[in-house]
Amino acid sequence: MDWIRLTKSGKDLTGLKGRLIEVTEEELAKHNKTDDCWICIRGLVYNVTPYMEYHPGGEGELMKAAGADGTDLFDQVHRWVNYESMLKECLVGRMALKPIALPKESTSALSEEKKCLNGMLPESKIVGTSKSFAPSYDWFQTDCSVTVVVYTKQKGMNSEMVILDYEDSRLRGEIIIRDYSYLLNIELSNAVQEDIAVHVAEKVGKVEIVLKKKDNIPWKKLGQPLESHNSFIKRTDQGLYYRKCKLISKTEVTHDTRLFCLLLPQSTHFQVPVGQHVYLKQIVTGKEVVKPYTPVSCSLQTHFKEPSCHDGACLFLMIKIYPSGLFSSELDRLQIGDYIYVSNPEGSFQKCQVQTLEDLFLLAAGTGFTPMIKLLNYVLTNVNSLWTVKLMFFNKTEDDILWRDQLEQLILQDKRFEAQFILSEPSKEWNGKRGKISSSLLSEFFKRSKQDSKVLICICGPAPFTEQGERFLKDLGYCKEEIHSFTA
């Protein structure tokens, strides 16, 4: 709050008297001292000198990126923080782009692209990868529709890799290809209807985005390119994008945990892959606050189908409400029909990690169970090589165990699945395991189905729990490749 007051005081925090400048690498490198510190984040340069004494991590952390590009360091520590809002009064300007020599014959073509997007376009703006790997796109139209075709050049594409939003004539499409993101960002030249269709040809890697015209007239051009349009860059460099979702139900799971159901906009195509999370964003006491959560299935029953919302797709989130928590208590106050902002999915977990597994061990504490829910549903339904799935679930009391009835029902339904509940503050009547995470508890329960079985152990919980779990498992002889920690 002290920092917010300073930013609203009218003081010149950049030292440039309101001017924005273009900053070269050489100029940036000069400002590398505690009393004169500039940092670049995603192409924008900030004078963080006045922020030094307010930074929760201290001066030392900021100085690691002094006079340099701090994007990677920022993402490692707190990617979800809205630095643009927090540091907007410290904005010096943009990094100067290095000149690229274009062949003479392509200069006019590039100019034409800027004027109007029509027909097959030049190759995407590539950062950090080869041209042969980069996607391209084309478009065509009929009397009543416009189809945008993306050629990803990748086999095995699926609909989870396509994220699409249409709002206020702006079409934003993000295609996920390994660790990269291909972005379409276009101001369409004419209006389209909200029910946009996405078709993916998995074997050839072609993505078709079908737009229905509002007026059945010929389009002279697709539209005007917006920021970062036709770019192909690392996902971590793309930045978070949010859309507004409506709360349509809120159900009690335990005394302090709720299952929220959010309705995505009708013009959004969006699926969260197994093991990945989203960020929720709210305005709390006049300031943007962001928190990561892992979407869940609405049931643990493997035969259960997600309920379809007649207006669009739903997102389920299981969230623990902390009475003194700034974010969760605000979430709990939301009424049915209220809106909240939801980001694109993120996370390093890939389905290929479990496709040929024989043993899957899950280690969870409290709401650290949430990434395990979709994973359980997926492996028990789709992984034929699986012999055993074991869940070791730590909580304080019996009342804290999420979906205990469903877990016990799943044990009866599927002989491959076992679960063990361990309580740190049990009642006198509790007959199960007691205590906290330890090497002896892990070695007793997590036993391979055979000596050389292919195993993966997934961990999620508070940071100390996850760190202890990793250490105990390594002491028990599990290698780094056999352990995956869900962190955000």
mmCIF file with all atom_site columns, C-alpha atoms in Angstrom, residues 340-424:
data_model
loop_
_atom_site.group_PDB
_atom_site.id
_atom_site.type_symbol
_atom_site.label_atom_id
_atom_site.label_alt_id
_atom_site.label_comp_id
_atom_site.label_asym_id
_atom_site.label_entity_id
_atom_site.label_seq_id
_atom_site.pdbx_PDB_ins_code
_atom_site.Cartn_x
_atom_site.Cartn_y
_atom_site.Cartn_z
_atom_site.occupancy
_atom_site.B_iso_or_equiv
_atom_site.pdbx_formal_charge
_atom_site.auth_seq_id
_atom_site.auth_comp_id
_atom_site.auth_asym_id
_atom_site.auth_atom_id
_atom_site.pdbx_PDB_model_num
ATOM 1  C CA . ILE A 1 340 ? -13.967 -13.694 -12.557 1.00 0.00 ? 340 ILE A CA 1
ATOM 2  C CA . TYR A 1 341 ? -10.976 -13.600 -14.919 1.00 0.00 ? 341 TYR A CA 1
ATOM 3  C CA . VAL A 1 342 ? -9.362  -16.921 -15.914 1.00 0.00 ? 342 VAL A CA 1
ATOM 4  C CA . SER A 1 343 ? -5.992  -17.255 -17.682 1.00 0.00 ? 343 SER A CA 1
ATOM 5  C CA . ASN A 1 344 ? -4.775  -19.692 -20.323 1.00 0.00 ? 344 ASN A CA 1
ATOM 6  C CA . PRO A 1 345 ? -3.588  -23.036 -18.904 1.00 0.00 ? 345 PRO A CA 1
ATOM 7  C CA . GLU A 1 346 ? 0.030   -23.476 -17.873 1.00 0.00 ? 346 GLU A CA 1
ATOM 8  C CA . GLY A 1 347 ? 2.180   -26.258 -16.491 1.00 0.00 ? 347 GLY A CA 1
ATOM 9  C CA . SER A 1 348 ? 4.960   -28.654 -17.414 1.00 0.00 ? 348 SER A CA 1
ATOM 10 C CA . PHE A 1 349 ? 3.073   -31.936 -16.985 1.00 0.00 ? 349 PHE A CA 1
ATOM 11 C CA . GLN A 1 350 ? 2.506   -33.912 -20.202 1.00 0.00 ? 350 GLN A CA 1
ATOM 12 C CA . LYS A 1 351 ? 0.214   -36.905 -20.785 1.00 0.00 ? 351 LYS A CA 1
ATOM 13 C CA . CYS A 1 352 ? 3.090   -38.742 -22.457 1.00 0.00 ? 352 CYS A CA 1
ATOM 14 C CA . GLN A 1 353 ? 4.650   -39.074 -18.974 1.00 0.00 ? 353 GLN A CA 1
ATOM 15 C CA . VAL A 1 354 ? 1.977   -41.636 -18.020 1.00 0.00 ? 354 VAL A CA 1
ATOM 16 C CA . GLN A 1 355 ? 1.159   -43.358 -21.327 1.00 0.00 ? 355 GLN A CA 1
ATOM 17 C CA . THR A 1 356 ? 3.297   -46.482 -20.654 1.00 0.00 ? 356 THR A CA 1
ATOM 18 C CA . LEU A 1 357 ? 3.333   -46.441 -16.849 1.00 0.00 ? 357 LEU A CA 1
ATOM 19 C CA . GLU A 1 358 ? 2.979   -49.582 -14.763 1.00 0.00 ? 358 GLU A CA 1
ATOM 20 C CA . ASP A 1 359 ? 2.862   -47.883 -11.340 1.00 0.00 ? 359 ASP A CA 1
ATOM 21 C CA . LEU A 1 360 ? 1.556   -44.408 -10.487 1.00 0.00 ? 360 LEU A CA 1
ATOM 22 C CA . PHE A 1 361 ? 2.058   -43.138 -6.927  1.00 0.00 ? 361 PHE A CA 1
ATOM 23 C CA . LEU A 1 362 ? 0.289   -39.951 -5.786  1.00 0.00 ? 362 LEU A CA 1
ATOM 24 C CA . LEU A 1 363 ? 1.442   -37.994 -2.740  1.00 0.00 ? 363 LEU A CA 1
ATOM 25 C CA . ALA A 1 364 ? -0.935  -35.191 -1.698  1.00 0.00 ? 364 ALA A CA 1
ATOM 26 C CA . ALA A 1 365 ? -1.606  -32.877 1.241   1.00 0.00 ? 365 ALA A CA 1
ATOM 27 C CA . GLY A 1 366 ? -4.893  -30.984 1.601   1.00 0.00 ? 366 GLY A CA 1
ATOM 28 C CA . THR A 1 367 ? -5.976  -29.283 -1.614  1.00 0.00 ? 367 THR A CA 1
ATOM 29 C CA . GLY A 1 368 ? -2.727  -30.554 -3.147  1.00 0.00 ? 368 GLY A CA 1
ATOM 30 C CA . PHE A 1 369 ? -5.081  -33.385 -4.084  1.00 0.00 ? 369 PHE A CA 1
ATOM 31 C CA . THR A 1 370 ? -6.657  -31.277 -6.872  1.00 0.00 ? 370 THR A CA 1
ATOM 32 C CA . PRO A 1 371 ? -4.040  -31.973 -9.628  1.00 0.00 ? 371 PRO A CA 1
ATOM 33 C CA . MET A 1 372 ? -4.493  -35.706 -8.894  1.00 0.00 ? 372 MET A CA 1
ATOM 34 C CA . ILE A 1 373 ? -8.240  -35.716 -9.693  1.00 0.00 ? 373 ILE A CA 1
ATOM 35 C CA . LYS A 1 374 ? -8.092  -35.364 -13.490 1.00 0.00 ? 374 LYS A CA 1
ATOM 36 C CA . LEU A 1 375 ? -4.930  -37.477 -13.522 1.00 0.00 ? 375 LEU A CA 1
ATOM 37 C CA . LEU A 1 376 ? -6.729  -40.329 -11.713 1.00 0.00 ? 376 LEU A CA 1
ATOM 38 C CA . ASN A 1 377 ? -9.638  -40.192 -14.147 1.00 0.00 ? 377 ASN A CA 1
ATOM 39 C CA . TYR A 1 378 ? -7.298  -40.145 -17.118 1.00 0.00 ? 378 TYR A CA 1
ATOM 40 C CA . VAL A 1 379 ? -4.951  -43.001 -16.202 1.00 0.00 ? 379 VAL A CA 1
ATOM 41 C CA . LEU A 1 380 ? -7.655  -45.375 -14.958 1.00 0.00 ? 380 LEU A CA 1
ATOM 42 C CA . THR A 1 381 ? -9.543  -44.891 -18.216 1.00 0.00 ? 381 THR A CA 1
ATOM 43 C CA . ASN A 1 382 ? -6.775  -44.581 -20.815 1.00 0.00 ? 382 ASN A CA 1
ATOM 44 C CA . VAL A 1 383 ? -3.518  -46.230 -19.652 1.00 0.00 ? 383 VAL A CA 1
ATOM 45 C CA . ASN A 1 384 ? -3.760  -49.956 -20.423 1.00 0.00 ? 384 ASN A CA 1
ATOM 46 C CA . SER A 1 385 ? -0.273  -50.800 -19.113 1.00 0.00 ? 385 SER A CA 1
ATOM 47 C CA . LEU A 1 386 ? -1.153  -49.670 -15.577 1.00 0.00 ? 386 LEU A CA 1
ATOM 48 C CA . TRP A 1 387 ? -0.866  -52.189 -12.723 1.00 0.00 ? 387 TRP A CA 1
ATOM 49 C CA . THR A 1 388 ? -1.297  -50.033 -9.612  1.00 0.00 ? 388 THR A CA 1
ATOM 50 C CA . VAL A 1 389 ? -2.315  -46.504 -8.627  1.00 0.00 ? 389 VAL A CA 1
ATOM 51 C CA . LYS A 1 390 ? -1.627  -45.584 -5.008  1.00 0.00 ? 390 LYS A CA 1
ATOM 52 C CA . LEU A 1 391 ? -2.706  -42.368 -3.284  1.00 0.00 ? 391 LEU A CA 1
ATOM 53 C CA . MET A 1 392 ? -1.170  -41.300 0.036   1.00 0.00 ? 392 MET A CA 1
ATOM 54 C CA . PHE A 1 393 ? -3.355  -38.435 1.251   1.00 0.00 ? 393 PHE A CA 1
ATOM 55 C CA . PHE A 1 394 ? -2.277  -36.273 4.236   1.00 0.00 ? 394 PHE A CA 1
ATOM 56 C CA . ASN A 1 395 ? -4.768  -34.075 6.142   1.00 0.00 ? 395 ASN A CA 1
ATOM 57 C CA . LYS A 1 396 ? -5.257  -32.652 9.641   1.00 0.00 ? 396 LYS A CA 1
ATOM 58 C CA . THR A 1 397 ? -8.627  -34.217 10.513  1.00 0.00 ? 397 THR A CA 1
ATOM 59 C CA . GLU A 1 398 ? -11.222 -36.555 9.016   1.00 0.00 ? 398 GLU A CA 1
ATOM 60 C CA . ASP A 1 399 ? -13.400 -33.574 8.116   1.00 0.00 ? 399 ASP A CA 1
ATOM 61 C CA . ASP A 1 400 ? -10.587 -32.225 5.906   1.00 0.00 ? 400 ASP A CA 1
ATOM 62 C CA . ILE A 1 401 ? -10.425 -35.260 3.583   1.00 0.00 ? 401 ILE A CA 1
ATOM 63 C CA . LEU A 1 402 ? -11.673 -34.142 0.169   1.00 0.00 ? 402 LEU A CA 1
ATOM 64 C CA . TRP A 1 403 ? -14.089 -36.495 -1.601  1.00 0.00 ? 403 TRP A CA 1
ATOM 65 C CA . ARG A 1 404 ? -13.422 -39.307 0.865   1.00 0.00 ? 404 ARG A CA 1
ATOM 66 C CA . ASP A 1 405 ? -16.654 -41.102 -0.095  1.00 0.00 ? 405 ASP A CA 1
ATOM 67 C CA . GLN A 1 406 ? -15.769 -40.988 -3.768  1.00 0.00 ? 406 GLN A CA 1
ATOM 68 C CA . LEU A 1 407 ? -12.229 -42.224 -3.123  1.00 0.00 ? 407 LEU A CA 1
ATOM 69 C CA . GLU A 1 408 ? -13.511 -45.153 -1.067  1.00 0.00 ? 408 GLU A CA 1
ATOM 70 C CA . GLN A 1 409 ? -16.030 -45.954 -3.790  1.00 0.00 ? 409 GLN A CA 1
ATOM 71 C CA . LEU A 1 410 ? -13.261 -45.872 -6.405  1.00 0.00 ? 410 LEU A CA 1
ATOM 72 C CA . ILE A 1 411 ? -11.231 -48.370 -4.328  1.00 0.00 ? 411 ILE A CA 1
ATOM 73 C CA . LEU A 1 412 ? -14.175 -50.802 -4.539  1.00 0.00 ? 412 LEU A CA 1
ATOM 74 C CA . GLN A 1 413 ? -14.730 -50.178 -8.247  1.00 0.00 ? 413 GLN A CA 1
ATOM 75 C CA . ASP A 1 414 ? -11.145 -50.506 -9.526  1.00 0.00 ? 414 ASP A CA 1
ATOM 76 C CA . LYS A 1 415 ? -8.828  -53.134 -8.059  1.00 0.00 ? 415 LYS A CA 1
ATOM 77 C CA . ARG A 1 416 ? -5.772  -51.230 -9.348  1.00 0.00 ? 416 ARG A CA 1
ATOM 78 C CA . PHE A 1 417 ? -6.471  -48.266 -7.040  1.00 0.00 ? 417 PHE A CA 1
ATOM 79 C CA . GLU A 1 418 ? -5.466  -47.994 -3.360  1.00 0.00 ? 418 GLU A CA 1
ATOM 80 C CA . ALA A 1 419 ? -5.694  -44.993 -1.025  1.00 0.00 ? 419 ALA A CA 1
ATOM 81 C CA . GLN A 1 420 ? -4.267  -44.363 2.419   1.00 0.00 ? 420 GLN A CA 1
ATOM 82 C CA . PHE A 1 421 ? -5.468  -41.463 4.578   1.00 0.00 ? 421 PHE A CA 1
ATOM 83 C CA . ILE A 1 422 ? -2.987  -40.084 7.145   1.00 0.00 ? 422 ILE A CA 1
ATOM 84 C CA . LEU A 1 423 ? -4.053  -37.513 9.753   1.00 0.00 ? 423 LEU A CA 1
ATOM 85 C CA . SER A 1 424 ? -1.828  -35.212 11.804  1.00 0.00 ? 424 SER A CA 1
#
